[in-house]
Amino acid sequence: MLTRKEFLKAILLAAAAGSTTLVQAQTASKTLVVYYSWSGNTREMAQAIAKELKADIYEIRTVTPYPEAYNATVDLAHEQLRQNARPAIQKDVPDLSQYSTILLGTPNWWSHVAMPVFTFMDQNDLSGKVILPFVTHGGGMSSCERNIRNKYPKADVREGLAVYGSSFSLDEIRQWLKENKIG
Ligand SMILES: Cc1cc2nc3c(=O)[nH]c(=O)nc-3n(C[C@H](O)[C@H](O)[C@H](O)COP(=O)(O)O)c2cc1C
């Protein structure tokens, strides 16, 4: 038989446990836009998406910047892809446990996600989250969405949105978010 004091303590502990669960459920409900951009197109799109959703935004940045010249970056990226390299990225990624939905943006680099995005994906497990890939390109989605799908077999990866350069429209972003019941 519990004393009155033990009984009250048990109730308080149960209430505390319940509220912890509630807090955890609430903290894992936010939306984050994560992107890498070399020449600004994907950044522009990421900012538009984040603004539309009033979501947090995080830019993947390399420790060593890519060259400013287009051809030099194209060549370096090709070499890195050939070597399956993972260029170092800044380690200031926010606590991802508070996010249930991640919109992951990348330029198309040699038909794949940009190498810094491969690094980000290797370092951050997004299993269990909803992921919406978005891609800016000079020719198409290529393997970008597949790269993300393959990396996270235990995530709910939705159909990505691919746009040429910075030619996105707010209407198509809204339509894509609506189709995926995000926002
Ligand atoms: C290193 C590099 C490789 C690229 N490879 C491709 C490609 O294979 N296919 C494609 O459609 N566009 C390719 N592009 C064009 C970019 O995907 C396109 O310009 C994109 O919008 C750039 O995004 P950003 O401004 O966010 O860096 C490449 C650009 C760079 C710099």
PDB file of C-alpha atoms and ligand atoms in Angstrom:
ATOM      1  CA  MET A   1       0.000   0.000   0.000  1.00  0.00           C
ATOM      2  CA  LEU A   2       1.416   3.428  -0.979  1.00  0.00           C
ATOM      3  CA  THR A   3       1.590   6.188   1.578  1.00  0.00           C
ATOM      4  CA  ARG A   4      -0.052   9.467   0.591  1.00  0.00           C
ATOM      5  CA  LYS A   5       3.411  10.942  -0.062  1.00  0.00           C
ATOM      6  CA  GLU A   6       4.489   7.990  -2.261  1.00  0.00           C
ATOM      7  CA  PHE A   7       1.203   8.200  -4.143  1.00  0.00           C
ATOM      8  CA  LEU A   8       1.661  11.911  -4.886  1.00  0.00           C
ATOM      9  CA  LYS A   9       5.271  11.302  -5.948  1.00  0.00           C
ATOM     10  CA  ALA A  10       4.148   8.544  -8.340  1.00  0.00           C
ATOM     11  CA  ILE A  11       1.564  10.866  -9.897  1.00  0.00           C
ATOM     12  CA  LEU A  12       4.095  13.656 -10.304  1.00  0.00           C
ATOM     13  CA  LEU A  13       6.624  11.287 -11.933  1.00  0.00           C
ATOM     14  CA  ALA A  14       3.989   9.962 -14.326  1.00  0.00           C
ATOM     15  CA  ALA A  15       2.964  13.509 -15.246  1.00  0.00           C
ATOM     16  CA  ALA A  16       6.587  14.488 -15.806  1.00  0.00           C
ATOM     17  CA  ALA A  17       7.156  11.428 -18.037  1.00  0.00           C
ATOM     18  CA  GLY A  18       4.033  12.306 -20.029  1.00  0.00           C
ATOM     19  CA  SER A  19       5.097  15.886 -20.570  1.00  0.00           C
ATOM     20  CA  THR A  20       8.589  14.771 -21.663  1.00  0.00           C
ATOM     21  CA  THR A  21       7.003  12.615 -24.342  1.00  0.00           C
ATOM     22  CA  LEU A  22       4.860  15.557 -25.383  1.00  0.00           C
ATOM     23  CA  VAL A  23       7.887  17.850 -25.602  1.00  0.00           C
ATOM     24  CA  GLN A  24       9.754  15.268 -27.698  1.00  0.00           C
ATOM     25  CA  ALA A  25       6.805  14.919 -30.054  1.00  0.00           C
ATOM     26  CA  GLN A  26       6.591  18.676 -30.399  1.00  0.00           C
ATOM     27  CA  THR A  27      10.310  19.209 -30.939  1.00  0.00           C
ATOM     28  CA  ALA A  28      10.422  16.700 -33.815  1.00  0.00           C
ATOM     29  CA  SER A  29       7.801  18.521 -35.839  1.00  0.00           C
ATOM     30  CA  LYS A  30       9.705  21.391 -37.415  1.00  0.00           C
ATOM     31  CA  THR A  31      10.738  21.881 -41.033  1.00  0.00           C
ATOM     32  CA  LEU A  32      14.260  22.672 -42.204  1.00  0.00           C
ATOM     33  CA  VAL A  33      15.495  23.732 -45.625  1.00  0.00           C
ATOM     34  CA  VAL A  34      19.068  22.474 -46.165  1.00  0.00           C
ATOM     35  CA  TYR A  35      20.945  23.367 -49.311  1.00  0.00           C
ATOM     36  CA  TYR A  36      24.295  23.727 -51.012  1.00  0.00           C
ATOM     37  CA  SER A  37      24.849  26.331 -53.716  1.00  0.00           C
ATOM     38  CA  TRP A  38      27.957  27.316 -55.605  1.00  0.00           C
ATOM     39  CA  SER A  39      26.722  30.083 -57.909  1.00  0.00           C
ATOM     40  CA  GLY A  40      23.523  31.119 -56.114  1.00  0.00           C
ATOM     41  CA  ASN A  41      20.628  29.460 -57.991  1.00  0.00           C
ATOM     42  CA  THR A  42      19.905  26.819 -55.370  1.00  0.00           C
ATOM     43  CA  ARG A  43      20.328  29.426 -52.612  1.00  0.00           C
ATOM     44  CA  GLU A  44      17.682  31.614 -54.233  1.00  0.00           C
ATOM     45  CA  MET A  45      15.272  28.722 -54.480  1.00  0.00           C
ATOM     46  CA  ALA A  46      16.022  27.548 -50.922  1.00  0.00           C
ATOM     47  CA  GLN A  47      15.326  31.018 -49.567  1.00  0.00           C
ATOM     48  CA  ALA A  48      12.042  31.217 -51.457  1.00  0.00           C
ATOM     49  CA  ILE A  49      10.952  27.812 -50.077  1.00  0.00           C
ATOM     50  CA  ALA A  50      11.974  28.704 -46.518  1.00  0.00           C
ATOM     51  CA  LYS A  51      10.125  32.005 -46.739  1.00  0.00           C
ATOM     52  CA  GLU A  52       7.013  30.296 -48.084  1.00  0.00           C
ATOM     53  CA  LEU A  53       7.052  27.750 -45.236  1.00  0.00           C
ATOM     54  CA  LYS A  54       8.427  30.094 -42.566  1.00  0.00           C
ATOM     55  CA  ALA A  55      10.926  27.266 -42.052  1.00  0.00           C
ATOM     56  CA  ASP A  56      14.469  27.294 -40.709  1.00  0.00           C
ATOM     57  CA  ILE A  57      17.223  27.286 -43.303  1.00  0.00           C
ATOM     58  CA  TYR A  58      20.766  25.931 -43.273  1.00  0.00           C
ATOM     59  CA  GLU A  59      23.452  26.329 -45.938  1.00  0.00           C
ATOM     60  CA  ILE A  60      26.021  23.571 -46.384  1.00  0.00           C
ATOM     61  CA  ARG A  61      29.395  25.285 -46.803  1.00  0.00           C
ATOM     62  CA  THR A  62      32.712  23.696 -47.661  1.00  0.00           C
ATOM     63  CA  VAL A  63      35.767  24.253 -45.473  1.00  0.00           C
ATOM     64  CA  THR A  64      37.794  24.982 -48.613  1.00  0.00           C
ATOM     65  CA  PRO A  65      35.868  27.095 -51.128  1.00  0.00           C
ATOM     66  CA  TYR A  66      35.651  25.890 -54.718  1.00  0.00           C
ATOM     67  CA  PRO A  67      37.489  28.037 -57.282  1.00  0.00           C
ATOM     68  CA  GLU A  68      35.689  31.148 -58.494  1.00  0.00           C
ATOM     69  CA  ALA A  69      36.200  30.227 -62.138  1.00  0.00           C
ATOM     70  CA  TYR A  70      33.415  28.066 -63.592  1.00  0.00           C
ATOM     71  CA  ASN A  71      35.635  25.713 -65.599  1.00  0.00           C
ATOM     72  CA  ALA A  72      38.017  25.151 -62.677  1.00  0.00           C
ATOM     73  CA  THR A  73      35.079  24.188 -60.433  1.00  0.00           C
ATOM     74  CA  VAL A  74      33.612  21.951 -63.135  1.00  0.00           C
ATOM     75  CA  ASP A  75      36.947  20.158 -63.509  1.00  0.00           C
ATOM     76  CA  LEU A  76      37.530  19.835 -59.757  1.00  0.00           C
ATOM     77  CA  ALA A  77      34.006  18.509 -59.203  1.00  0.00           C
ATOM     78  CA  HIS A  78      34.537  15.958 -61.972  1.00  0.00           C
ATOM     79  CA  GLU A  79      37.745  14.757 -60.397  1.00  0.00           C
ATOM     80  CA  GLN A  80      36.109  14.566 -56.956  1.00  0.00           C
ATOM     81  CA  LEU A  81      33.238  12.551 -58.372  1.00  0.00           C
ATOM     82  CA  ARG A  82      35.663  10.182 -60.087  1.00  0.00           C
ATOM     83  CA  GLN A  83      37.466   9.658 -56.779  1.00  0.00           C
ATOM     84  CA  ASN A  84      34.206   9.469 -54.808  1.00  0.00           C
ATOM     85  CA  ALA A  85      35.646  12.254 -52.646  1.00  0.00           C
ATOM     86  CA  ARG A  86      33.858  13.861 -49.721  1.00  0.00           C
ATOM     87  CA  PRO A  87      35.051  17.488 -49.436  1.00  0.00           C
ATOM     88  CA  ALA A  88      35.029  18.686 -45.811  1.00  0.00           C
ATOM     89  CA  ILE A  89      32.060  20.830 -44.794  1.00  0.00           C
ATOM     90  CA  GLN A  90      31.518  23.211 -41.873  1.00  0.00           C
ATOM     91  CA  LYS A  91      30.398  21.470 -38.717  1.00  0.00           C
ATOM     92  CA  ASP A  92      27.692  23.896 -37.616  1.00  0.00           C
ATOM     93  CA  VAL A  93      24.721  21.754 -38.695  1.00  0.00           C
ATOM     94  CA  PRO A  94      21.721  22.445 -36.410  1.00  0.00           C
ATOM     95  CA  ASP A  95      20.320  19.741 -34.150  1.00  0.00           C
ATOM     96  CA  LEU A  96      18.356  17.719 -36.695  1.00  0.00           C
ATOM     97  CA  SER A  97      16.318  15.811 -34.106  1.00  0.00           C
ATOM     98  CA  GLN A  98      13.905  18.758 -33.856  1.00  0.00           C
ATOM     99  CA  TYR A  99      12.943  18.438 -37.539  1.00  0.00           C
ATOM    100  CA  SER A 100      10.507  15.933 -39.013  1.00  0.00           C
ATOM    101  CA  THR A 101      10.702  17.341 -42.554  1.00  0.00           C
ATOM    102  CA  ILE A 102      13.828  18.270 -44.488  1.00  0.00           C
ATOM    103  CA  LEU A 103      13.826  19.978 -47.884  1.00  0.00           C
ATOM    104  CA  LEU A 104      17.219  19.121 -49.338  1.00  0.00           C
ATOM    105  CA  GLY A 105      18.487  21.300 -52.178  1.00  0.00           C
ATOM    106  CA  THR A 106      21.435  20.840 -54.487  1.00  0.00           C
ATOM    107  CA  PRO A 107      22.724  21.900 -57.879  1.00  0.00           C
ATOM    108  CA  ASN A 108      23.100  19.090 -60.402  1.00  0.00           C
ATOM    109  CA  TRP A 109      26.834  18.429 -60.607  1.00  0.00           C
ATOM    110  CA  TRP A 110      27.860  15.945 -63.245  1.00  0.00           C
ATOM    111  CA  SER A 111      24.399  14.356 -63.075  1.00  0.00           C
ATOM    112  CA  HIS A 112      24.622  13.856 -59.302  1.00  0.00           C
ATOM    113  CA  VAL A 113      24.067  15.896 -56.160  1.00  0.00           C
ATOM    114  CA  ALA A 114      26.988  18.256 -55.511  1.00  0.00           C
ATOM    115  CA  MET A 115      29.875  16.622 -53.653  1.00  0.00           C
ATOM    116  CA  PRO A 116      29.356  18.722 -50.485  1.00  0.00           C
ATOM    117  CA  VAL A 117      25.807  17.335 -50.367  1.00  0.00           C
ATOM    118  CA  PHE A 118      27.222  13.804 -50.483  1.00  0.00           C
ATOM    119  CA  THR A 119      29.399  14.796 -47.504  1.00  0.00           C
ATOM    120  CA  PHE A 120      26.367  16.182 -45.652  1.00  0.00           C
ATOM    121  CA  MET A 121      24.374  13.016 -46.341  1.00  0.00           C
ATOM    122  CA  ASP A 122      27.215  10.795 -45.130  1.00  0.00           C
ATOM    123  CA  GLN A 123      27.449  12.764 -41.891  1.00  0.00           C
ATOM    124  CA  ASN A 124      23.732  13.158 -41.119  1.00  0.00           C
ATOM    125  CA  ASP A 125      21.294  10.285 -40.819  1.00  0.00           C
ATOM    126  CA  LEU A 126      17.844  11.448 -41.915  1.00  0.00           C
ATOM    127  CA  SER A 127      16.132   8.060 -41.481  1.00  0.00           C
ATOM    128  CA  GLY A 128      12.500   8.383 -40.442  1.00  0.00           C
ATOM    129  CA  LYS A 129      12.123  11.927 -41.759  1.00  0.00           C
ATOM    130  CA  VAL A 130      10.140  13.230 -44.712  1.00  0.00           C
ATOM    131  CA  ILE A 131      12.617  14.477 -47.330  1.00  0.00           C
ATOM    132  CA  LEU A 132      11.753  16.668 -50.314  1.00  0.00           C
ATOM    133  CA  PRO A 133      14.633  16.944 -52.775  1.00  0.00           C
ATOM    134  CA  PHE A 134      14.943  20.069 -54.903  1.00  0.00           C
ATOM    135  CA  VAL A 135      17.470  20.560 -57.660  1.00  0.00           C
ATOM    136  CA  THR A 136      18.616  23.366 -59.912  1.00  0.00           C
ATOM    137  CA  HIS A 137      20.305  22.349 -63.136  1.00  0.00           C
ATOM    138  CA  GLY A 138      21.399  23.148 -66.668  1.00  0.00           C
ATOM    139  CA  GLY A 139      19.706  20.078 -68.138  1.00  0.00           C
ATOM    140  CA  GLY A 140      17.616  18.057 -65.703  1.00  0.00           C
ATOM    141  CA  MET A 141      17.217  16.137 -62.445  1.00  0.00           C
ATOM    142  CA  SER A 142      19.572  13.346 -63.679  1.00  0.00           C
ATOM    143  CA  SER A 143      20.497  11.084 -60.717  1.00  0.00           C
ATOM    144  CA  CYS A 144      20.131  13.720 -57.980  1.00  0.00           C
ATOM    145  CA  GLU A 145      16.861  12.467 -56.528  1.00  0.00           C
ATOM    146  CA  ARG A 146      18.069   8.872 -56.799  1.00  0.00           C
ATOM    147  CA  ASN A 147      21.276   9.744 -54.898  1.00  0.00           C
ATOM    148  CA  ILE A 148      19.145  11.005 -51.996  1.00  0.00           C
ATOM    149  CA  ARG A 149      16.750   8.047 -52.149  1.00  0.00           C
ATOM    150  CA  ASN A 150      19.618   5.557 -52.173  1.00  0.00           C
ATOM    151  CA  LYS A 151      21.316   7.273 -49.240  1.00  0.00           C
ATOM    152  CA  TYR A 152      18.214   7.224 -47.045  1.00  0.00           C
ATOM    153  CA  PRO A 153      16.273   3.982 -47.654  1.00  0.00           C
ATOM    154  CA  LYS A 154      14.545   4.455 -44.290  1.00  0.00           C
ATOM    155  CA  ALA A 155      13.329   7.999 -44.974  1.00  0.00           C
ATOM    156  CA  ASP A 156      10.107   9.024 -46.688  1.00  0.00           C
ATOM    157  CA  VAL A 157      11.711  10.605 -49.768  1.00  0.00           C
ATOM    158  CA  ARG A 158       9.088  12.396 -51.864  1.00  0.00           C
ATOM    159  CA  GLU A 159       9.158  13.319 -55.551  1.00  0.00           C
ATOM    160  CA  GLY A 160      11.688  16.080 -56.084  1.00  0.00           C
ATOM    161  CA  LEU A 161      11.323  19.416 -57.824  1.00  0.00           C
ATOM    162  CA  ALA A 162      13.894  20.194 -60.528  1.00  0.00           C
ATOM    163  CA  VAL A 163      14.189  23.601 -62.175  1.00  0.00           C
ATOM    164  CA  TYR A 164      16.494  25.074 -64.775  1.00  0.00           C
ATOM    165  CA  GLY A 165      18.914  27.576 -63.219  1.00  0.00           C
ATOM    166  CA  SER A 166      17.003  30.027 -61.071  1.00  0.00           C
ATOM    167  CA  SER A 167      13.849  29.863 -63.190  1.00  0.00           C
ATOM    168  CA  PHE A 168      11.621  28.542 -60.380  1.00  0.00           C
ATOM    169  CA  SER A 169       8.235  30.118 -59.866  1.00  0.00           C
ATOM    170  CA  LEU A 170       6.457  30.528 -56.544  1.00  0.00           C
ATOM    171  CA  ASP A 171       3.411  28.867 -58.075  1.00  0.00           C
ATOM    172  CA  GLU A 172       5.271  25.656 -58.878  1.00  0.00           C
ATOM    173  CA  ILE A 173       6.887  25.618 -55.431  1.00  0.00           C
ATOM    174  CA  ARG A 174       3.469  26.066 -53.776  1.00  0.00           C
ATOM    175  CA  GLN A 175       1.970  23.345 -55.975  1.00  0.00           C
ATOM    176  CA  TRP A 176       4.801  20.939 -55.114  1.00  0.00           C
ATOM    177  CA  LEU A 177       4.467  21.642 -51.378  1.00  0.00           C
ATOM    178  CA  LYS A 178       0.704  21.213 -51.589  1.00  0.00           C
ATOM    179  CA  GLU A 179       1.004  17.878 -53.409  1.00  0.00           C
ATOM    180  CA  ASN A 180       3.225  16.704 -50.580  1.00  0.00           C
ATOM    181  CA  LYS A 181       1.009  18.184 -47.849  1.00  0.00           C
ATOM    182  CA  ILE A 182       3.873  20.317 -46.539  1.00  0.00           C
ATOM    183  CA  GLY A 183       3.187  23.706 -45.043  1.00  0.00           C
TER     184      GLY A 183
HETATM  185  C1  LIG B   1      30.619  21.620 -61.227  1.00  0.00           C
HETATM  186  C2  LIG B   1      29.370  21.762 -62.028  1.00  0.00           C
HETATM  187  C3  LIG B   1      28.834  20.666 -62.692  1.00  0.00           C
HETATM  188  C4  LIG B   1      27.616  20.764 -63.367  1.00  0.00           C
HETATM  189  N1  LIG B   1      27.096  19.647 -63.968  1.00  0.00           N
HETATM  190  C5  LIG B   1      25.847  19.708 -64.490  1.00  0.00           C
HETATM  191  C6  LIG B   1      25.241  18.534 -65.025  1.00  0.00           C
HETATM  192  O1  LIG B   1      25.829  17.454 -65.068  1.00  0.00           O
HETATM  193  N2  LIG B   1      23.973  18.626 -65.501  1.00  0.00           N
HETATM  194  C7  LIG B   1      23.267  19.803 -65.471  1.00  0.00           C
HETATM  195  O2  LIG B   1      22.107  19.818 -65.897  1.00  0.00           O
HETATM  196  N3  LIG B   1      23.837  20.951 -64.990  1.00  0.00           N
HETATM  197  C8  LIG B   1      25.092  20.926 -64.490  1.00  0.00           C
HETATM  198  N4  LIG B   1      25.678  22.065 -63.994  1.00  0.00           N
HETATM  199  C9  LIG B   1      24.900  23.325 -63.979  1.00  0.00           C
HETATM  200  C10 LIG B   1      24.289  23.574 -62.599  1.00  0.00           C
HETATM  201  O3  LIG B   1      23.573  22.445 -62.143  1.00  0.00           O
HETATM  202  C11 LIG B   1      23.319  24.757 -62.590  1.00  0.00           C
HETATM  203  O4  LIG B   1      23.920  25.896 -63.113  1.00  0.00           O
HETATM  204  C12 LIG B   1      22.812  25.023 -61.180  1.00  0.00           C
HETATM  205  O5  LIG B   1      21.645  25.812 -61.222  1.00  0.00           O
HETATM  206  C13 LIG B   1      23.856  25.723 -60.318  1.00  0.00           C
HETATM  207  O6  LIG B   1      23.345  25.870 -59.002  1.00  0.00           O
HETATM  208  P1  LIG B   1      24.015  26.879 -57.968  1.00  0.00           P
HETATM  209  O7  LIG B   1      23.930  28.268 -58.570  1.00  0.00           O
HETATM  210  O8  LIG B   1      23.143  26.765 -56.750  1.00  0.00           O
HETATM  211  O9  LIG B   1      25.394  26.443 -57.712  1.00  0.00           O
HETATM  212  C14 LIG B   1      26.922  22.009 -63.386  1.00  0.00           C
HETATM  213  C15 LIG B   1      27.507  23.129 -62.777  1.00  0.00           C
HETATM  214  C16 LIG B   1      28.710  23.017 -62.107  1.00  0.00           C
HETATM  215  C17 LIG B   1      29.328  24.218 -61.435  1.00  0.00           C
END
